Each structure stands twice: as structure tokens, then as C-alpha cells.
């Protein structure tokens, strides 16, 4: 193998993350050179609008609007795809892999949607695809799962995987600030996706959960095979009620595997966590992931989950792996157990039916404030064999109504969905009920 003496990096995208990568690589060029014995060059960058003001100084000669030209430039060794989305980003990624290059990506949506195609292209053409920044920002969770915890079979992985949602929920609790105002701040701070619906509706966390499930179990679970709920319907009433009941509300991704049945499940939903749980105390833009393996037990990882610097830190760790690949020829450990499973003859896990997933539930209903309402609702829960644990009634935001909050004992998704559908049909119920899960994780 011819070892390059200069390694050229091409950035496709120079927005929040791209500028962070540029800034921190530029700052640490001497250290990186000393560490790897090779010169690094920030060679080219593709953007949409070359005239846009940026926080880093880049010679105009290095800027282009042609991302594919950067991806296929024969002088570029490492291509960082930091554009986002699943169209141009996919073309850029596949073109670079087909040219045998190393692609470093922060793009969880792309990986979740096209992971099979991307890894196949990398394998076929001798390229590499590295994606530490795609999950949990600055937390090295990909490395932890792929390398540090390689001895383990994972029964439970759950965590806060979306910084924007955690930032919103935290400020709603601490300041009582309006949701829309906090979301606007999350955008300004560079935490939110270009399409913020991906964050607040739970899709971004679902993309990340899909990647973690792949790393842990070797199968791609698509978002339409998961439960995915977001935070956009959570109100001050829910946050206050949760606190009164001894909980915090966090948007969690939960990945389970039952090795007896060989079934896995993946879900994302706002969850009531007991106030003293570690993850209940992880606030603002921070993410946290609890990983339970059969050898190590439970390990927990906490750090900034979004934003320029934390994400750049993760991208640069992949760039360091890429340099090692280019200079020492060291392969990155196979990213998922699937290849090992095939060698070992183990069967890939199946998806557990979503209706079988069990939990305790929190239900908030806006109902007419009149006699007989509770009895109608209790009849429906009884018919679905959903057992009520607590009932609280309080004034609703609208004058003619009351908020009715139920918590249930353990039930399953099929029964609770049935209950919700029937409750929503009652004349006394004025808005679609809100369903939250109560998280009692046995690690
Ligand atoms: P931004 O929207 O800030 O940046 C996107 C960049 O892509 C911009 O520089 C933009 O150019 C460029 N771009 C867009 N369209 C084109 C095009 N047609 N041709 C060339 N360049 C184009 O996004 P982020 O930096 O926030 O996110 C990038 C990726 O990183 C996404 O996949 C995101 O999900 C992921 N990510 C983001 C994190 C964060 O905290 N922000 C954290 C972890 C992952 P221009 O500047 O001229 O508009
Ligand atoms: N929008 C994402 C978040 C960025 O808020 O978590 C990090 O992936």
C-alpha cells in the first residue's frame, strides 16, 4: 500500500457541523501531524451559497457548489458528508465510496434509510463509511458498542438521543417558557435539524435508535417498524403532573432484545422516568445512553448530544480513524454483529410484534366537566383489561373542560391503543387523548 504523505480532507457541507470540523482541525493541525506523522490538509469544501458569511476563514479558491466534485476529486482521501438529508447526501456518499474513499458522516437519516446500500457500496469498492457523529453528538457511543463492549450481548439499550427535545423539555420545566420560543432558540443554537419536525416528532431519535439497534443486533429496523412519538403535544400540565407523581418527562429511545425468543423491539416516545433515575437528571442539550450487556452489566454515557463543537469532536474522531486506515492500513472493527453472526451461524433476531410491548401508561384527556365522564372512561379501560392505578382531575386550559389524568398498571400496546381509540370516540372527550409511557427499566 502506498502511504500518502499528505492527507486531503474534502468537506461537503460547511454549516453548523462543517464549520466546527474546519475550525477544530485547523486549530489542531500541528498536534495531528505530530500524532499521525502525516500532514493533513483541509483541501476543499462544497456549500450551497459560497457568498454566505461563515465563522471560519476559507480561501474562495477552496469553495465550490459542486459537492459531487469534492466527493470524487482524486486528490481527496477523506470525504466528510455534512450536508444532511437523504438525496444529495446519498449521491455524494455513494460516489465517494465507489471511488474507494473514506466517507465520514454525521447523517443519521441517511444511514437509517440507506444503510444497507451504503455498507454494500463500501464493501464492493473498498471504501469505508464512518459515522460516530450520527448518534448522540459528542458521546463516542458507536465506538463503545462496536469496540469497547464487543464481548457483550445487549438486552437493553435506552437513552436520550435528541438534544433539541431534551433542551426544550428542560427549559419548559425550569422556566415555564413557551415551547415555540424554546424551539426557536434550539434552531438558533444549531441544535435542531433543518426540518425541526424530525426532532420534535421523534424521527431523529428513531433514526439514531435504528443505528444503535444495527450496531448491537446486526439488523436494520426501519422507522415504520417502531413506535415513534414526539414531544410536540406535551404541555405544562403534563410536566407538572409528572412531577407531582414523582417523575420527569424525557424523550427516550428504547431498544430491547429477548434472547429467549430472539426478538427485538425499538421505540421512541416521551417517557415518565422516576425523578431519581440517572437519565431523569440529564438536562438541556445533553444526551445519555444506558447500555446493558450480559458480560459488563450496565454502563451509562452522558455528554452533549448536539451543537457545533460536540459534533465536530465526533467527526474528528472518525477522521483520526480514517488517517490510521490510510497510514497504517488498520481496519476499523466490523461495525455490527451481523457479519460475525453469519460466521457463527447464529440467527438474526426477529422483530417483536409492537402490540406485545408492555409498559405502564399515563393518559391525559380533556373532557367535559360533567357527571358520568369518569364512569364512561372506566368502562372502556375495563373492557380492554387496562387496570387504572391513579386518577387525577384538574382544571383544563379551556373553561368548559377538565383535564383528567390516569396512570395505569402494566398493560400492552395493543390494549392501550384499543382503549385510546374508544376513549377518543366519546362525546365527553374534547381532544384526542395524550398517551405517555412510564419507564421502569430493569437493567
Ligand atoms: P446545516 O444546515 O447547518 O449545514 C448544511 C450545509 O450543507 C451548509 O453548509 C449548506 O451550504 C450545505 N449544502 C446544502 N445544500 C447543498 C448543496 N446542494 N450543495 C452543496 N452544499 C449544500 O446542517 P448541520 O451542519 O446542522 O448538519 C449537517 C449534518 O450533520 C446533518 O446530517 C445533521 O443531521 C447532522 N448532525 C447535526 C448536528 C447538529 O448539532 N447540528 C449534530 C449531529 C449530526 P450553505 O452553508 O451554503 O447553506
Ligand atoms: N438535531 C439533533 C439533535 C442533532 O437535536 O439531537 C444531533 O444529532
Coordinates of C-alpha atoms and ligand atoms in Angstrom, one line a residue:
X1 CA 0.0 0.0 0.0
X2 CA 1.3 3.5 -0.9
X3 CA 1.1 5.6 2.3
X4 CA 0.2 9.2 1.5
X5 CA 2.5 11.9 3.0
X6 CA -0.4 14.4 2.8
X7 CA -4.0 13.5 3.6
X8 CA -6.5 15.7 2.0
X9 CA -9.9 16.3 3.5
X10 CA -12.9 17.3 1.5
X11 CA -15.9 18.7 3.3
X12 CA -19.4 18.5 1.7
X13 CA -21.3 21.0 3.8
X14 CA -20.0 23.8 5.8
X15 CA -22.9 24.7 8.1
X16 CA -23.1 24.2 11.8
X17 CA -21.1 20.9 11.9
X18 CA -18.9 21.6 8.9
X19 CA -17.6 24.9 10.3
X20 CA -16.9 23.2 13.6
X21 CA -14.9 20.5 11.9
X22 CA -13.0 23.1 9.9
X23 CA -12.3 25.2 13.0
X24 CA -11.1 22.4 15.2
X25 CA -9.0 20.6 12.6
X26 CA -7.3 23.9 11.6
X27 CA -6.6 24.6 15.3
X28 CA -5.0 21.2 15.9
X29 CA -3.1 20.6 12.6
X30 CA 0.3 20.6 14.3
X31 CA -0.8 18.1 17.0
X32 CA -2.5 15.9 14.4
X33 CA 0.7 15.9 12.3
X34 CA 2.8 15.0 15.3
X35 CA 0.4 12.3 16.3
X36 CA 0.0 10.6 13.0
X37 CA 3.2 11.5 11.2
X38 CA 1.4 12.8 8.2
X39 CA 0.3 16.3 7.1
X40 CA -3.4 17.0 7.0
X41 CA -4.9 19.5 4.5
X42 CA -8.3 21.0 4.6
X43 CA -8.4 20.7 0.8
X44 CA -11.9 21.7 -0.5
X45 CA -15.4 22.4 0.7
X46 CA -18.7 22.3 -1.0
X47 CA -21.5 24.7 0.0
X48 CA -24.8 25.8 -1.4
X49 CA -24.1 29.6 -1.2
X50 CA -20.4 30.5 -1.4
X51 CA -21.2 34.1 -0.5
X52 CA -22.8 33.3 2.9
X53 CA -20.8 34.7 5.8
X54 CA -19.1 31.9 7.8
X55 CA -17.4 31.8 11.2
X56 CA -14.2 30.3 9.7
X57 CA -11.9 31.9 7.1
X58 CA -11.7 29.9 3.9
X59 CA -10.0 30.9 0.7
X60 CA -12.5 31.4 -2.1
X61 CA -10.4 29.0 -4.2
X62 CA -11.3 26.2 -1.8
X63 CA -15.1 26.7 -2.1
X64 CA -17.3 25.1 -4.6
X65 CA -21.0 24.5 -5.1
X66 CA -20.3 21.1 -6.6
X67 CA -20.4 18.5 -3.8
X68 CA -20.0 15.6 -6.1
X69 CA -16.8 17.1 -7.5
X70 CA -15.4 17.1 -3.9
X71 CA -16.6 13.6 -3.3
X72 CA -14.9 12.2 -6.5
X73 CA -11.9 14.5 -6.5
X74 CA -8.9 12.2 -6.9
X75 CA -6.8 14.3 -4.5
X76 CA -9.3 14.0 -1.7
X77 CA -8.7 11.0 0.6
X78 CA -11.4 11.6 3.2
X79 CA -14.9 13.0 2.3
X80 CA -17.0 14.4 5.1
X81 CA -20.7 14.4 4.2
X82 CA -22.1 17.2 6.4
X83 CA -24.9 18.3 4.1
X84 CA -27.8 16.4 5.7
X85 CA -30.9 15.0 4.1
X86 CA -31.1 11.8 2.0
X87 CA -30.9 12.9 -1.6
X88 CA -27.7 14.8 -2.5
X89 CA -26.1 13.3 0.7
X90 CA -26.8 9.8 -0.7
X91 CA -25.3 10.7 -4.1
X92 CA -22.2 12.2 -2.5
X93 CA -21.7 9.2 -0.2
X94 CA -22.2 6.6 -2.8
X95 CA -20.0 8.4 -5.3
X96 CA -17.1 8.7 -2.8
X97 CA -17.4 5.1 -1.7
X98 CA -17.5 4.0 -5.3
X99 CA -14.2 5.9 -5.8
X100 CA -12.8 3.8 -2.8
X101 CA -12.7 6.8 -0.5
X102 CA -13.3 7.0 3.2
X103 CA -16.6 8.8 4.0
X104 CA -17.2 10.3 7.4
X105 CA -20.8 11.2 8.0
X106 CA -23.0 12.7 10.7
X107 CA -26.1 11.9 8.8
X108 CA -28.4 9.5 10.8
X109 CA -31.4 9.9 8.5
X110 CA -29.3 8.8 5.5
X111 CA -27.8 5.8 7.4
X112 CA -31.2 4.7 8.7
X113 CA -32.8 4.9 5.3
X114 CA -29.9 3.6 3.1
X115 CA -27.5 1.8 5.5
X116 CA -27.7 -1.5 3.6
X117 CA -26.9 0.2 0.3
X118 CA -24.1 2.3 1.8
X119 CA -22.3 -0.6 3.5
X120 CA -22.7 -2.8 0.4
X121 CA -21.1 0.0 -1.7
X122 CA -18.2 0.4 0.8
X123 CA -17.6 -3.3 0.7
X124 CA -17.8 -3.7 -3.0
X125 CA -15.5 -0.8 -3.9
X126 CA -13.0 -0.9 -0.9
X127 CA -14.3 2.3 0.6
X128 CA -15.1 2.9 4.3
X129 CA -18.1 4.6 6.0
X130 CA -17.6 6.0 9.5
X131 CA -20.4 7.6 11.4
X132 CA -19.5 8.4 15.0
X133 CA -21.3 11.7 14.9
X134 CA -24.6 10.3 13.7
X135 CA -25.7 9.2 17.2
X136 CA -25.5 11.3 20.5
X137 CA -23.3 14.1 19.3
X138 CA -20.0 14.1 21.2
X139 CA -20.6 10.8 23.1
X140 CA -18.4 8.1 21.5
X141 CA -21.3 5.6 21.6
X142 CA -20.6 4.0 18.2
X143 CA -17.0 3.1 19.3
X144 CA -18.3 1.9 22.7
X145 CA -20.8 -0.5 21.1
X146 CA -18.6 -1.6 18.3
X147 CA -15.3 -2.0 20.2
X148 CA -15.4 -1.4 23.9
X149 CA -18.4 -3.6 24.5
X150 CA -17.7 -6.2 21.8
X151 CA -17.8 -9.1 24.4
X152 CA -21.5 -8.4 25.2
X153 CA -24.9 -9.4 24.0
X154 CA -27.2 -6.5 24.6
X155 CA -30.5 -7.0 26.4
X156 CA -31.4 -3.3 26.9
X157 CA -30.2 0.0 25.4
X158 CA -32.1 3.1 26.2
X159 CA -31.4 6.8 26.1
X160 CA -32.0 10.4 25.4
X161 CA -30.8 10.7 21.8
X162 CA -32.2 14.0 20.7
X163 CA -30.6 17.2 22.1
X164 CA -33.2 19.5 20.8
X165 CA -36.1 17.7 22.6
X166 CA -34.1 17.5 25.8
X167 CA -33.3 21.2 25.6
X168 CA -37.0 22.0 25.0
X169 CA -38.3 19.8 27.8
X170 CA -35.7 21.1 30.3
X171 CA -36.4 24.7 29.7
X172 CA -40.2 24.1 29.8
X173 CA -39.7 22.6 33.2
X174 CA -37.2 25.1 34.6
X175 CA -38.5 28.3 33.1
X176 CA -42.1 27.5 32.1
X177 CA -41.1 29.1 28.8
X178 CA -43.3 28.6 25.8
X179 CA -42.5 25.6 23.5
X180 CA -42.3 27.7 20.3
X181 CA -39.8 30.2 21.8
X182 CA -37.5 27.4 23.1
X183 CA -37.6 25.6 19.7
X184 CA -36.6 28.9 18.0
X185 CA -33.6 29.1 20.4
X186 CA -32.7 25.4 19.7
X187 CA -32.6 26.3 16.0
X188 CA -30.5 29.5 16.6
X189 CA -28.0 27.4 18.7
X190 CA -27.6 24.9 15.8
X191 CA -29.1 22.0 17.7
X192 CA -32.2 21.4 15.6
X193 CA -32.4 19.7 12.2
X194 CA -33.0 21.9 9.1
X195 CA -36.5 20.3 9.3
X196 CA -37.2 20.6 13.0
X197 CA -40.2 18.2 12.7
X198 CA -37.5 15.5 12.6
X199 CA -36.6 16.4 16.1
X200 CA -39.8 17.2 17.8
X201 CA -41.8 14.4 16.2
X202 CA -39.3 11.8 17.3
X203 CA -37.9 10.8 13.9
X204 CA -34.4 11.9 14.5
X205 CA -34.2 9.8 17.7
X206 CA -35.7 7.0 15.7
X207 CA -33.0 7.2 13.1
X208 CA -30.4 7.1 15.9
X209 CA -32.2 4.2 17.6
X210 CA -32.1 2.3 14.3
X211 CA -28.3 2.8 14.0
X212 CA -27.8 1.6 17.6
X213 CA -30.0 -1.4 17.0
X214 CA -28.0 -2.3 13.9
X215 CA -24.7 -2.0 15.9
X216 CA -26.0 -4.0 18.8
X217 CA -28.0 -6.6 16.9
X218 CA -27.0 -6.6 13.2
X219 CA -30.4 -5.9 11.8
X220 CA -31.8 -2.7 10.3
X221 CA -35.1 -1.7 11.9
X222 CA -37.0 0.9 9.9
X223 CA -38.9 3.7 11.5
X224 CA -42.2 2.2 10.3
X225 CA -41.4 -0.9 12.3
X226 CA -41.1 1.1 15.6
X227 CA -43.4 3.1 17.9
X228 CA -42.4 6.7 17.2
X229 CA -44.0 9.5 19.2
X230 CA -42.6 13.1 19.7
X231 CA -42.9 15.8 22.3
X232 CA -45.0 18.4 20.5
X233 CA -48.2 17.7 22.4
X234 CA -46.5 17.8 25.9
X235 CA -47.9 20.7 27.9
X236 CA -47.0 22.4 31.2
X237 CA -49.9 20.3 32.7
X238 CA -48.1 17.1 31.8
X239 CA -44.8 18.3 33.1
X240 CA -46.4 19.4 36.4
X241 CA -48.5 16.3 36.7
X242 CA -45.4 14.1 36.1
X243 CA -43.5 16.0 38.8
X244 CA -46.4 15.6 41.2
X245 CA -46.4 11.8 40.5
X246 CA -42.6 11.7 41.1
X247 CA -41.4 11.7 37.5
X248 CA -39.5 13.7 34.8
X249 CA -40.6 13.5 31.2
X250 CA -37.8 12.6 28.7
X251 CA -37.9 11.6 25.1
X252 CA -36.4 8.2 25.2
X253 CA -35.3 5.6 22.6
X254 CA -35.6 2.1 23.9
X255 CA -34.1 -1.0 22.2
X256 CA -34.8 -4.4 23.8
X257 CA -33.7 -7.9 22.9
X258 CA -35.2 -11.0 24.5
X259 CA -32.6 -13.8 23.9
X260 CA -35.2 -16.5 24.8
X261 CA -37.5 -15.6 22.0
X262 CA -34.7 -13.9 19.9
X263 CA -37.0 -10.8 19.4
X264 CA -36.0 -7.2 19.4
X265 CA -38.1 -4.1 19.7
X266 CA -37.3 -0.4 19.0
X267 CA -39.3 2.5 20.1
X268 CA -39.1 6.2 20.7
X269 CA -41.5 8.1 22.9
X270 CA -41.8 10.6 25.7
X271 CA -41.3 8.7 28.9
X272 CA -42.0 9.4 32.6
X273 CA -38.8 8.5 34.4
X274 CA -38.6 8.3 38.2
X275 CA -37.1 11.6 39.4
X276 CA -34.0 9.9 40.9
X277 CA -33.1 7.9 37.8
X278 CA -29.8 9.0 36.3
X279 CA -31.3 9.9 32.9
X280 CA -34.0 11.9 34.6
X281 CA -31.3 14.3 35.7
X282 CA -29.6 14.7 32.3
X283 CA -30.7 18.1 31.1
X284 CA -30.5 20.7 28.3
X285 CA -28.7 19.6 25.1
X286 CA -27.1 16.7 26.9
X287 CA -27.8 13.1 25.7
X288 CA -27.4 9.9 27.8
X289 CA -27.4 6.3 26.9
X290 CA -27.7 3.3 29.2
X291 CA -26.4 0.1 27.7
X292 CA -26.9 -3.3 29.4
X293 CA -24.7 -6.1 28.2
X294 CA -24.6 -9.7 29.6
X295 CA -20.9 -9.5 30.4
X296 CA -20.3 -6.0 31.6
X297 CA -23.7 -5.2 33.2
X298 CA -24.9 -1.6 32.7
X299 CA -22.7 1.2 31.5
X300 CA -24.0 4.8 31.0
X301 CA -22.7 7.5 28.7
X302 CA -23.5 11.2 29.1
X303 CA -22.4 14.2 27.0
X304 CA -23.5 17.0 24.7
X305 CA -25.8 15.5 22.1
X306 CA -25.9 18.3 19.5
X307 CA -24.3 21.5 18.5
X308 CA -21.2 22.5 16.6
X309 CA -18.3 21.6 18.9
X310 CA -19.6 18.3 20.3
X311 CA -20.5 17.1 16.8
X312 CA -17.2 18.2 15.4
X313 CA -15.4 16.3 18.1
X314 CA -17.1 13.1 17.0
X315 CA -16.5 13.8 13.3
X316 CA -12.8 14.4 14.0
X317 CA -12.5 11.1 15.9
X318 CA -13.7 9.4 12.7
X319 CA -11.2 11.4 10.7
X320 CA -8.5 10.1 13.1
X321 CA -9.6 6.5 12.4
X322 CA -9.6 7.3 8.7
X323 CA -6.0 8.6 8.9
X324 CA -5.0 5.4 10.7
X325 CA -6.6 3.4 7.9
X326 CA -4.7 5.3 5.3
X327 CA -1.4 5.3 7.0
X328 CA -1.3 2.0 8.9
X329 CA -3.9 0.1 6.9
X330 CA -5.6 -0.8 10.2
X331 CA -9.2 -1.8 9.5
X332 CA -12.0 -0.4 11.7
X333 CA -13.7 -3.3 13.6
X334 CA -16.7 -4.7 11.7
X335 CA -19.5 -2.3 12.7
X336 CA -22.2 -4.7 13.5
X337 CA -22.5 -8.3 14.7
X338 CA -24.3 -9.4 11.6
X339 CA -21.1 -10.5 9.8
X340 CA -19.9 -12.3 12.9
X341 CA -23.3 -13.9 13.4
X342 CA -23.3 -15.2 9.9
X343 CA -19.9 -16.7 10.5
X344 CA -21.0 -18.2 13.8
X345 CA -24.3 -19.5 12.3
X346 CA -26.4 -17.5 14.8
X347 CA -29.8 -16.5 13.7
X348 CA -30.6 -12.8 13.2
X349 CA -33.3 -11.5 15.7
X350 CA -36.9 -11.0 14.6
X351 CA -39.0 -8.0 15.4
X352 CA -41.3 -8.4 18.4
X353 CA -44.9 -7.5 17.5
X354 CA -45.4 -3.9 18.6
X355 CA -48.7 -4.7 20.3
X356 CA -46.9 -7.1 22.7
X357 CA -44.7 -4.3 24.2
X358 CA -45.6 -3.8 27.8
X359 CA -45.5 -0.7 29.9
X360 CA -47.3 1.4 32.4
X361 CA -49.1 4.3 30.9
X362 CA -50.0 8.0 31.5
X363 CA -53.1 9.2 29.8
X364 CA -54.3 12.9 29.7
X365 CA -57.7 13.6 28.5
X366 CA -59.5 17.0 28.0
X367 CA -63.1 16.2 29.0
X368 CA -66.4 17.9 29.6
X369 CA -66.6 18.8 33.3
X370 CA -69.9 17.0 33.9
X371 CA -71.2 13.9 35.8
X372 CA -70.6 10.4 34.5
X373 CA -67.4 11.2 32.5
X374 CA -65.2 9.1 34.7
X375 CA -67.6 6.2 34.6
X376 CA -67.6 6.1 30.8
X377 CA -63.9 6.1 30.7
X378 CA -63.5 3.5 33.3
X379 CA -65.9 1.2 31.4
X380 CA -63.7 1.4 28.3
X381 CA -60.5 0.7 30.2
X382 CA -62.2 -2.3 31.9
X383 CA -63.3 -3.6 28.5
X384 CA -59.7 -3.5 27.3
X385 CA -58.4 -5.1 30.6
X386 CA -56.4 -1.9 31.3
X387 CA -56.1 -1.5 35.0
X388 CA -56.2 2.0 36.3
X389 CA -53.5 2.9 39.0
X390 CA -54.3 6.6 39.7
X391 CA -56.8 9.2 38.6
X392 CA -56.3 13.0 39.0
X393 CA -58.7 15.7 37.8
X394 CA -57.7 19.3 37.4
X395 CA -58.9 22.5 35.7
X396 CA -58.1 22.5 32.0
X397 CA -56.9 25.4 30.0
X398 CA -60.3 25.8 28.4
X399 CA -63.1 27.0 30.8
X400 CA -65.8 24.4 29.9
X401 CA -63.4 21.4 30.4
X402 CA -61.3 19.5 32.9
X403 CA -58.0 17.6 32.4
X404 CA -58.3 14.0 33.5
X405 CA -55.0 12.2 34.1
X406 CA -54.9 8.4 34.5
X407 CA -52.0 6.2 35.1
X408 CA -52.3 2.5 34.6
X409 CA -50.7 -0.7 35.8
X410 CA -48.7 -2.8 33.3
X411 CA -50.6 -3.3 30.1
X412 CA -49.6 -3.8 26.5
X413 CA -49.6 -1.6 23.4
X414 CA -52.5 -3.4 21.8
X415 CA -54.8 -2.9 24.8
X416 CA -53.9 0.7 25.4
X417 CA -54.3 1.6 21.7
X418 CA -57.7 0.0 21.8
X419 CA -58.6 2.0 24.9
X420 CA -57.4 5.2 23.3
X421 CA -59.4 4.7 20.1
X422 CA -62.6 4.1 22.1
X423 CA -62.0 7.0 24.5
X424 CA -61.4 9.4 21.6
X425 CA -64.9 8.5 20.3
X426 CA -66.7 9.5 23.5
X427 CA -68.7 12.8 23.2
X428 CA -67.4 13.9 26.5
X429 CA -63.8 13.8 25.3
X430 CA -63.0 17.1 23.7
X431 CA -59.5 16.4 22.2
X432 CA -57.5 13.3 21.2
X433 CA -56.1 11.9 24.5
X434 CA -52.3 12.1 25.1
X435 CA -50.5 8.9 25.8
X436 CA -47.1 8.7 27.5
X437 CA -45.2 5.7 28.7
X438 CA -43.9 5.2 32.3
X439 CA -40.4 3.9 32.2
X440 CA -39.4 1.3 34.8
X441 CA -36.2 -0.1 33.4
X442 CA -34.8 -3.3 34.9
X443 CA -31.2 -3.2 34.0
Ligands
LIG1 P1 -26.5 22.9 8.2 O1 -27.9 23.1 7.6 O2 -26.1 23.9 9.2 O3 -25.4 22.8 7.1 C1 -25.7 22.1 5.8 C2 -24.5 22.5 4.9 O4 -24.8 21.8 3.6 C3 -24.5 24.0 4.6 O5 -23.1 24.4 4.6 C4 -25.0 24.1 3.2 O6 -24.5 25.2 2.4 C5 -24.6 22.8 2.6 N1 -25.5 22.4 1.5 C6 -26.8 22.4 1.4 N2 -27.2 22.0 0.2 C7 -26.1 22.0 -0.6 C8 -25.9 21.7 -1.9 N3 -26.9 21.5 -2.8 N4 -24.6 21.7 -2.4 C9 -23.6 21.9 -1.6 N5 -23.7 22.2 -0.2 C10 -25.0 22.2 0.2 O7 -26.6 21.4 8.9 P2 -25.8 20.9 10.1 O8 -24.4 21.2 10.0 O9 -26.5 21.2 11.3 O10 -26.0 19.3 9.9 C11 -25.2 18.6 8.9 C12 -25.4 17.1 9.1 O11 -25.0 16.7 10.5 C13 -26.9 16.6 9.1 O12 -27.0 15.3 8.6 C14 -27.3 16.6 10.6 O13 -28.4 15.7 10.8 C15 -26.0 16.1 11.2 N6 -25.9 16.5 12.6 C16 -26.1 17.7 13.0 C17 -25.8 18.0 14.4 C18 -26.1 19.4 14.9 O14 -26.0 19.5 16.1 N7 -26.3 20.4 14.1 C19 -25.4 17.0 15.3 C20 -25.2 15.7 14.7 C21 -25.4 15.5 13.4 P3 -24.7 26.7 2.8 O15 -23.9 26.9 4.1 O16 -24.1 27.5 1.7 O17 -26.2 26.9 3.1
LIG2 N1 -31.0 17.7 15.8 C1 -30.2 16.7 16.5 C2 -30.5 16.8 18.0 C3 -28.7 17.0 16.3 O1 -31.1 17.8 18.4 O2 -30.1 15.8 18.7 C4 -27.8 15.9 16.8 O3 -27.9 14.7 16.1

